[in-house]
Amino acid sequence: MKLFTASALTLLAAGAAYGQGIFNIVPHDDSTESLPLQYRLTAAIGYDDNVSPLTEELPDPDSLTDELGEQDALYSRVELGASFVSISPQTNFNLDANVNYTYYFDNIEGGDDGYVGTRVALNVAHSVSERLRLVSRNFVNYGLEPDYQYGSAQDRRNDEYLYLSTENAIGYKWTDRFATYSGVRYDTLDYDESNADRNNFTVFNQFRYIGSPQTVYTLDYRYRWADNKGARDSDNQYILLGVEHRLSANSVVIARAGAQLRDVDGGDDDTSPFFELGYRSRINEQFDIRAWARYGIEDYDTSVDGIQYDNSQTLRISLAANYMLSREVTFTGGINYINTSYEDGFSSFPLADTSDVDVDLINLYLGATYQFSECCSANITYNFTTSDSDSDSRDYDRNRIQVGLTYVF
């Protein structure tokens, strides 16, 4: 097996573990054939029983209950999307974009009645020669918190934000068995109002050695600078050993583990375990499954109830599946689990409680699509989120159900 064939397949299968997100953000990121430019228009109506789970409207500041801030509302949503895939022996080009608007029929306390969102994902891979390959992965999202599978959100905010990620790398095959994959990555999280903006710049190098046609061994070094508004900046080094193994023609697993060496400006140095795991399998033509996990210290969402924390030890586990019952009916489903331990808190107020906080969040989603013509389909989705925490503002349940129609042209 050629090294870059193995590299591309396994990298895509894991969803670029330190790239854009948990799973492939571009829907056709693993396509082997070109797809023409395609538009899709979706109109939907839904119900949300806890629109603003972090909004605290307290009649009595000393009375905290698990019901605070709960508001239910009907909403409508319209979305226009486009996708295009071009596959050639030298260059792969994959684009997916959409713009959407969500309107709540009821007045939302602590939030707006309507939200505009947009999302663009672009992946390009170009083989300059048999040895040299260029890869660019780019993602932009504006709106409320993305789905948990994108890897940046730990909880819901009422504040819209811009999330941008760009990763550009060079893969070079030095021998038949040895190659390197080196690049830079920049990502930013920019909120419209809140004091929680984040800027990260990462340089990385991966050594790759083919042990067999099915197995690639890896050694990673990454250096990440984090510029954190409202929190302390940090420098992070990652040293990871890994393996990428093709279990079968349609199944692949990636595992990396090692240490994260963290230096917080004005805070303590820390060394923490770090691992990431990706798995993808197409069981048959009808059923495919994806899984992903990561553990490490993150710089996103490091504030709880006005207290900033230097370290947020975070475990993320995600599982997703698609099942095509027939040509007309397709089921989707998945679960996301996020466990976060906020440690080393600090505040400008001397009497503030800076004790550690734990948050356990589970997000479950189910969906079904019925294709009643070549270009039209009906869909229904259900989304359940439960968050259990020492902090009352992070302790809530949320249910959402949505039905809609999609027209593809």
mmCIF file of C-alpha atoms in Angstrom, residues 75-343:
data_model
loop_
_atom_site.group_PDB
_atom_site.id
_atom_site.type_symbol
_atom_site.label_atom_id
_atom_site.label_comp_id
_atom_site.label_asym_id
_atom_site.label_seq_id
_atom_site.Cartn_x
_atom_site.Cartn_y
_atom_site.Cartn_z
ATOM 1 C CA TYR A 75 -39.097 27.826 16.518
ATOM 2 C CA SER A 76 -38.786 27.763 12.748
ATOM 3 C CA ARG A 77 -35.619 27.238 10.767
ATOM 4 C CA VAL A 78 -34.681 27.679 7.123
ATOM 5 C CA GLU A 79 -31.347 26.597 5.655
ATOM 6 C CA LEU A 80 -29.711 26.854 2.248
ATOM 7 C CA GLY A 81 -26.662 24.679 1.608
ATOM 8 C CA ALA A 82 -24.320 23.745 -1.210
ATOM 9 C CA SER A 83 -21.737 20.998 -1.722
ATOM 10 C CA PHE A 84 -19.200 20.117 -4.386
ATOM 11 C CA VAL A 85 -16.620 17.339 -4.670
ATOM 12 C CA SER A 86 -13.890 17.010 -7.287
ATOM 13 C CA ILE A 87 -11.658 13.922 -7.243
ATOM 14 C CA SER A 88 -8.743 13.503 -9.639
ATOM 15 C CA PRO A 89 -5.465 11.546 -9.558
ATOM 16 C CA GLN A 90 -3.626 14.690 -8.439
ATOM 17 C CA THR A 91 -6.110 16.883 -6.591
ATOM 18 C CA ASN A 92 -9.066 16.363 -4.267
ATOM 19 C CA PHE A 93 -11.340 19.359 -3.665
ATOM 20 C CA ASN A 94 -14.234 19.211 -1.222
ATOM 21 C CA LEU A 95 -16.553 22.107 -0.354
ATOM 22 C CA ASP A 96 -19.633 22.273 1.834
ATOM 23 C CA ALA A 97 -21.378 25.482 2.907
ATOM 24 C CA ASN A 98 -24.684 26.603 4.333
ATOM 25 C CA VAL A 99 -26.463 29.640 5.724
ATOM 26 C CA ASN A 100 -29.410 29.341 8.092
ATOM 27 C CA TYR A 101 -31.827 31.402 10.134
ATOM 28 C CA THR A 102 -33.628 30.271 13.290
ATOM 29 C CA TYR A 103 -36.588 32.236 14.629
ATOM 30 C CA TYR A 104 -38.192 31.672 18.037
ATOM 31 C CA PHE A 105 -41.907 32.447 18.162
ATOM 32 C CA ASP A 106 -41.727 33.282 21.883
ATOM 33 C CA ASN A 107 -39.674 36.073 23.417
ATOM 34 C CA ILE A 108 -36.403 34.663 24.751
ATOM 35 C CA GLU A 109 -35.226 36.233 28.004
ATOM 36 C CA GLY A 110 -31.507 36.855 27.913
ATOM 37 C CA GLY A 111 -31.355 36.186 24.166
ATOM 38 C CA ASP A 112 -32.638 37.258 20.777
ATOM 39 C CA ASP A 113 -35.703 35.947 18.970
ATOM 40 C CA GLY A 114 -33.727 35.153 15.821
ATOM 41 C CA TYR A 115 -30.226 33.922 15.009
ATOM 42 C CA VAL A 116 -28.325 33.834 11.734
ATOM 43 C CA GLY A 117 -25.777 31.087 11.227
ATOM 44 C CA THR A 118 -23.351 30.190 8.489
ATOM 45 C CA ARG A 119 -20.853 27.393 8.014
ATOM 46 C CA VAL A 120 -18.183 26.788 5.375
ATOM 47 C CA ALA A 121 -15.824 23.806 5.185
ATOM 48 C CA LEU A 122 -13.170 23.431 2.504
ATOM 49 C CA ASN A 123 -10.616 20.628 2.185
ATOM 50 C CA VAL A 124 -7.989 20.455 -0.546
ATOM 51 C CA ALA A 125 -5.285 17.819 -1.079
ATOM 52 C CA HIS A 126 -2.829 18.041 -3.968
ATOM 53 C CA SER A 127 -0.115 15.562 -4.965
ATOM 54 C CA VAL A 128 2.774 17.554 -6.377
ATOM 55 C CA SER A 129 4.676 14.350 -7.090
ATOM 56 C CA GLU A 130 4.853 10.737 -5.947
ATOM 57 C CA ARG A 131 6.698 11.974 -2.856
ATOM 58 C CA LEU A 132 5.199 15.380 -2.070
ATOM 59 C CA ARG A 133 1.603 16.075 -1.014
ATOM 60 C CA LEU A 134 -0.015 19.342 0.146
ATOM 61 C CA VAL A 135 -3.074 19.322 2.403
ATOM 62 C CA SER A 136 -5.309 22.205 3.492
ATOM 63 C CA ARG A 137 -8.302 21.831 5.834
ATOM 64 C CA ASN A 138 -10.424 24.909 6.593
ATOM 65 C CA PHE A 139 -13.586 25.476 8.599
ATOM 66 C CA VAL A 140 -15.582 28.616 9.476
ATOM 67 C CA ASN A 141 -18.723 28.725 11.604
ATOM 68 C CA TYR A 142 -20.754 31.697 12.808
ATOM 69 C CA GLY A 143 -23.738 31.274 15.092
ATOM 70 C CA LEU A 144 -24.566 29.729 18.439
ATOM 71 C CA GLU A 145 -22.625 26.783 19.787
ATOM 72 C CA PRO A 146 -21.929 24.194 17.054
ATOM 73 C CA ASP A 147 -22.907 20.584 17.591
ATOM 74 C CA TYR A 148 -20.812 18.921 20.258
ATOM 75 C CA GLN A 149 -19.080 16.787 17.646
ATOM 76 C CA TYR A 150 -17.102 19.794 16.394
ATOM 77 C CA GLY A 151 -14.946 19.618 19.478
ATOM 78 C CA SER A 152 -14.955 23.257 20.651
ATOM 79 C CA ALA A 153 -18.183 23.570 22.645
ATOM 80 C CA GLN A 154 -18.501 22.361 26.219
ATOM 81 C CA ASP A 155 -21.754 24.105 26.957
ATOM 82 C CA ARG A 156 -24.460 26.316 25.491
ATOM 83 C CA ARG A 157 -24.179 30.117 25.392
ATOM 84 C CA ASN A 158 -26.666 32.748 24.255
ATOM 85 C CA ASP A 159 -23.831 34.684 22.651
ATOM 86 C CA GLU A 160 -23.139 34.140 18.949
ATOM 87 C CA TYR A 161 -19.535 33.598 17.979
ATOM 88 C CA LEU A 162 -17.196 33.077 15.071
ATOM 89 C CA TYR A 163 -15.102 29.917 15.026
ATOM 90 C CA LEU A 164 -12.371 29.680 12.401
ATOM 91 C CA SER A 165 -9.888 26.870 11.875
ATOM 92 C CA THR A 166 -7.276 26.475 9.172
ATOM 93 C CA GLU A 167 -4.656 23.741 8.957
ATOM 94 C CA ASN A 168 -2.065 23.557 6.199
ATOM 95 C CA ALA A 169 0.469 20.761 5.968
ATOM 96 C CA ILE A 170 3.097 19.134 3.769
ATOM 97 C CA GLY A 171 3.522 15.389 3.543
ATOM 98 C CA TYR A 172 6.804 14.066 2.176
ATOM 99 C CA LYS A 173 7.730 10.462 1.450
ATOM 100 C CA TRP A 174 11.446 10.042 2.181
ATOM 101 C CA THR A 175 11.631 6.289 1.531
ATOM 102 C CA ASP A 176 9.160 3.529 0.720
ATOM 103 C CA ARG A 177 8.430 3.146 4.441
ATOM 104 C CA PHE A 178 9.230 6.506 6.052
ATOM 105 C CA ALA A 179 7.484 9.864 5.662
ATOM 106 C CA THR A 180 6.805 13.090 7.544
ATOM 107 C CA TYR A 181 3.670 15.196 7.833
ATOM 108 C CA SER A 182 4.398 18.770 8.966
ATOM 109 C CA GLY A 183 2.284 21.880 9.149
ATOM 110 C CA VAL A 184 0.746 24.804 10.965
ATOM 111 C CA ARG A 185 -2.718 25.337 12.366
ATOM 112 C CA TYR A 186 -4.549 28.445 13.483
ATOM 113 C CA ASP A 187 -7.924 28.536 15.171
ATOM 114 C CA THR A 188 -9.852 31.344 16.803
ATOM 115 C CA LEU A 189 -13.021 31.595 18.841
ATOM 116 C CA ASP A 190 -14.414 35.147 18.743
ATOM 117 C CA TYR A 191 -17.597 35.949 20.677
ATOM 118 C CA ASP A 192 -19.709 38.982 19.839
ATOM 119 C CA GLU A 193 -20.005 40.112 23.450
ATOM 120 C CA SER A 194 -18.544 37.823 26.106
ATOM 121 C CA ASN A 195 -15.006 38.012 27.433
ATOM 122 C CA ALA A 196 -14.031 34.497 26.345
ATOM 123 C CA ASP A 197 -12.220 34.875 23.013
ATOM 124 C CA ARG A 198 -9.476 32.367 22.202
ATOM 125 C CA ASN A 199 -6.626 32.321 19.669
ATOM 126 C CA ASN A 200 -4.473 29.232 19.159
ATOM 127 C CA PHE A 201 -1.460 28.788 16.910
ATOM 128 C CA THR A 202 0.017 25.297 16.506
ATOM 129 C CA VAL A 203 3.018 23.891 14.678
ATOM 130 C CA PHE A 204 3.298 20.133 14.348
ATOM 131 C CA ASN A 205 5.405 17.380 12.870
ATOM 132 C CA GLN A 206 4.511 13.733 12.526
ATOM 133 C CA PHE A 207 6.976 10.964 11.698
ATOM 134 C CA ARG A 208 5.310 8.043 9.901
ATOM 135 C CA TYR A 209 6.690 4.539 9.443
ATOM 136 C CA ILE A 210 4.891 1.755 7.568
ATOM 137 C CA GLY A 211 5.199 -1.466 9.548
ATOM 138 C CA SER A 212 2.976 -3.458 7.187
ATOM 139 C CA PRO A 213 0.460 -2.794 4.406
ATOM 140 C CA GLN A 214 -2.187 -2.442 7.139
ATOM 141 C CA THR A 215 -0.237 -0.581 9.842
ATOM 142 C CA VAL A 216 1.483 2.794 10.157
ATOM 143 C CA TYR A 217 3.380 3.786 13.318
ATOM 144 C CA THR A 218 3.555 7.475 14.202
ATOM 145 C CA LEU A 219 5.478 9.862 16.454
ATOM 146 C CA ASP A 220 3.954 13.327 16.918
ATOM 147 C CA TYR A 221 5.328 16.572 18.293
ATOM 148 C CA ARG A 222 3.039 19.597 18.565
ATOM 149 C CA TYR A 223 3.589 23.037 20.027
ATOM 150 C CA ARG A 224 0.508 25.187 20.684
ATOM 151 C CA TRP A 225 0.390 28.807 21.838
ATOM 152 C CA ALA A 226 -2.927 29.883 23.384
ATOM 153 C CA ASP A 227 -3.844 33.575 23.610
ATOM 154 C CA ASN A 228 -6.826 33.694 25.968
ATOM 155 C CA LYS A 229 -8.902 36.824 26.482
ATOM 156 C CA GLY A 230 -10.181 36.987 30.053
ATOM 157 C CA ALA A 231 -7.944 34.087 31.080
ATOM 158 C CA ARG A 232 -4.249 33.345 31.350
ATOM 159 C CA ASP A 233 -2.287 32.490 28.210
ATOM 160 C CA SER A 234 -0.595 29.112 27.937
ATOM 161 C CA ASP A 235 2.057 27.189 26.008
ATOM 162 C CA ASN A 236 1.431 23.501 25.348
ATOM 163 C CA GLN A 237 3.709 20.767 24.041
ATOM 164 C CA TYR A 238 2.449 17.337 22.984
ATOM 165 C CA ILE A 239 4.628 14.258 22.544
ATOM 166 C CA LEU A 240 2.625 11.293 21.254
ATOM 167 C CA LEU A 241 3.213 7.750 20.050
ATOM 168 C CA GLY A 242 0.565 6.289 17.790
ATOM 169 C CA VAL A 243 -0.584 3.586 15.443
ATOM 170 C CA GLU A 244 -2.928 3.649 12.449
ATOM 171 C CA HIS A 245 -4.246 0.217 11.572
ATOM 172 C CA ARG A 246 -6.593 -0.891 8.841
ATOM 173 C CA LEU A 247 -8.692 -3.659 10.358
ATOM 174 C CA SER A 248 -10.324 -4.498 7.038
ATOM 175 C CA ALA A 249 -10.965 -2.942 3.658
ATOM 176 C CA ASN A 250 -13.685 -0.766 5.219
ATOM 177 C CA SER A 251 -12.498 -0.333 8.820
ATOM 178 C CA VAL A 252 -9.658 1.708 10.261
ATOM 179 C CA VAL A 253 -8.567 2.708 13.767
ATOM 180 C CA ILE A 254 -6.148 5.433 14.883
ATOM 181 C CA ALA A 255 -4.714 5.703 18.409
ATOM 182 C CA ARG A 256 -2.240 8.219 19.820
ATOM 183 C CA ALA A 257 -1.134 8.635 23.425
ATOM 184 C CA GLY A 258 1.522 10.527 25.310
ATOM 185 C CA ALA A 259 2.072 13.626 27.416
ATOM 186 C CA GLN A 260 0.891 17.230 27.354
ATOM 187 C CA LEU A 261 3.408 19.640 28.885
ATOM 188 C CA ARG A 262 1.606 22.847 29.851
ATOM 189 C CA ASP A 263 2.983 26.222 30.975
ATOM 190 C CA VAL A 264 0.399 28.802 32.109
ATOM 191 C CA ASP A 265 1.483 32.458 32.244
ATOM 192 C CA GLY A 266 1.405 33.495 35.894
ATOM 193 C CA GLY A 267 0.218 30.027 36.865
ATOM 194 C CA ASP A 268 1.655 26.582 37.503
ATOM 195 C CA ASP A 269 3.342 24.246 35.061
ATOM 196 C CA ASP A 270 1.616 20.929 34.558
ATOM 197 C CA THR A 271 2.213 17.605 32.821
ATOM 198 C CA SER A 272 -0.891 15.656 31.897
ATOM 199 C CA PRO A 273 -1.685 12.457 30.011
ATOM 200 C CA PHE A 274 -3.077 13.031 26.526
ATOM 201 C CA PHE A 275 -4.681 10.592 24.126
ATOM 202 C CA GLU A 276 -6.926 10.560 21.075
ATOM 203 C CA LEU A 277 -8.666 7.656 19.387
ATOM 204 C CA GLY A 278 -10.539 7.461 16.107
ATOM 205 C CA TYR A 279 -12.449 4.575 14.557
ATOM 206 C CA ARG A 280 -14.493 4.272 11.398
ATOM 207 C CA SER A 281 -16.118 1.245 9.813
ATOM 208 C CA ARG A 282 -18.535 0.591 7.007
ATOM 209 C CA ILE A 283 -20.117 -2.638 8.168
ATOM 210 C CA ASN A 284 -21.969 -3.092 4.880
ATOM 211 C CA GLU A 285 -23.581 -0.952 2.201
ATOM 212 C CA GLN A 286 -26.352 -0.013 4.633
ATOM 213 C CA PHE A 287 -24.574 0.569 7.938
ATOM 214 C CA ASP A 288 -21.560 2.633 8.970
ATOM 215 C CA ILE A 289 -20.263 3.653 12.378
ATOM 216 C CA ARG A 290 -17.756 6.215 13.675
ATOM 217 C CA ALA A 291 -16.220 6.691 17.111
ATOM 218 C CA TRP A 292 -13.815 9.221 18.575
ATOM 219 C CA ALA A 293 -12.285 10.032 21.956
ATOM 220 C CA ARG A 294 -9.815 12.563 23.338
ATOM 221 C CA TYR A 295 -8.437 13.451 26.755
ATOM 222 C CA GLY A 296 -6.304 16.474 27.594
ATOM 223 C CA ILE A 297 -6.240 19.995 29.025
ATOM 224 C CA GLU A 298 -8.184 22.483 26.911
ATOM 225 C CA ASP A 299 -8.216 26.283 26.719
ATOM 226 C CA TYR A 300 -11.809 26.677 25.524
ATOM 227 C CA ASP A 301 -14.593 27.588 27.932
ATOM 228 C CA THR A 302 -12.455 27.964 31.075
ATOM 229 C CA SER A 303 -14.896 30.154 33.028
ATOM 230 C CA VAL A 304 -17.662 28.946 35.354
ATOM 231 C CA ASP A 305 -19.879 31.428 37.248
ATOM 232 C CA GLY A 306 -17.355 34.231 36.729
ATOM 233 C CA ILE A 307 -14.389 32.199 38.018
ATOM 234 C CA GLN A 308 -11.522 31.580 35.600
ATOM 235 C CA TYR A 309 -9.675 28.263 35.695
ATOM 236 C CA ASP A 310 -6.146 27.614 34.441
ATOM 237 C CA ASN A 311 -6.814 23.966 33.653
ATOM 238 C CA SER A 312 -9.873 22.223 32.268
ATOM 239 C CA GLN A 313 -9.145 18.497 32.143
ATOM 240 C CA THR A 314 -11.531 17.293 29.447
ATOM 241 C CA LEU A 315 -12.555 13.845 28.245
ATOM 242 C CA ARG A 316 -14.631 13.726 25.050
ATOM 243 C CA ILE A 317 -16.208 10.549 23.680
ATOM 244 C CA SER A 318 -18.442 10.445 20.616
ATOM 245 C CA LEU A 319 -20.221 7.719 18.694
ATOM 246 C CA ALA A 320 -22.275 8.134 15.501
ATOM 247 C CA ALA A 321 -23.984 5.731 13.117
ATOM 248 C CA ASN A 322 -26.038 5.745 9.915
ATOM 249 C CA TYR A 323 -28.331 2.941 8.818
ATOM 250 C CA MET A 324 -30.104 2.797 5.462
ATOM 251 C CA LEU A 325 -33.171 0.661 6.020
ATOM 252 C CA SER A 326 -34.226 0.987 2.385
ATOM 253 C CA ARG A 327 -33.713 3.329 -0.544
ATOM 254 C CA GLU A 328 -36.336 5.593 1.002
ATOM 255 C CA VAL A 329 -35.627 5.387 4.741
ATOM 256 C CA THR A 330 -32.392 6.261 6.569
ATOM 257 C CA PHE A 331 -31.798 6.396 10.322
ATOM 258 C CA THR A 332 -29.047 8.377 12.053
ATOM 259 C CA GLY A 333 -28.010 8.522 15.672
ATOM 260 C CA GLY A 334 -25.203 9.233 18.043
ATOM 261 C CA ILE A 335 -24.066 10.176 21.513
ATOM 262 C CA ASN A 336 -21.530 12.690 22.808
ATOM 263 C CA TYR A 337 -20.093 12.561 26.322
ATOM 264 C CA ILE A 338 -17.990 15.383 27.788
ATOM 265 C CA ASN A 339 -16.461 15.231 31.269
ATOM 266 C CA THR A 340 -14.669 18.392 32.382
ATOM 267 C CA SER A 341 -12.782 19.059 35.612
ATOM 268 C CA TYR A 342 -12.078 22.762 36.133
ATOM 269 C CA GLU A 343 -9.000 23.199 38.324
#
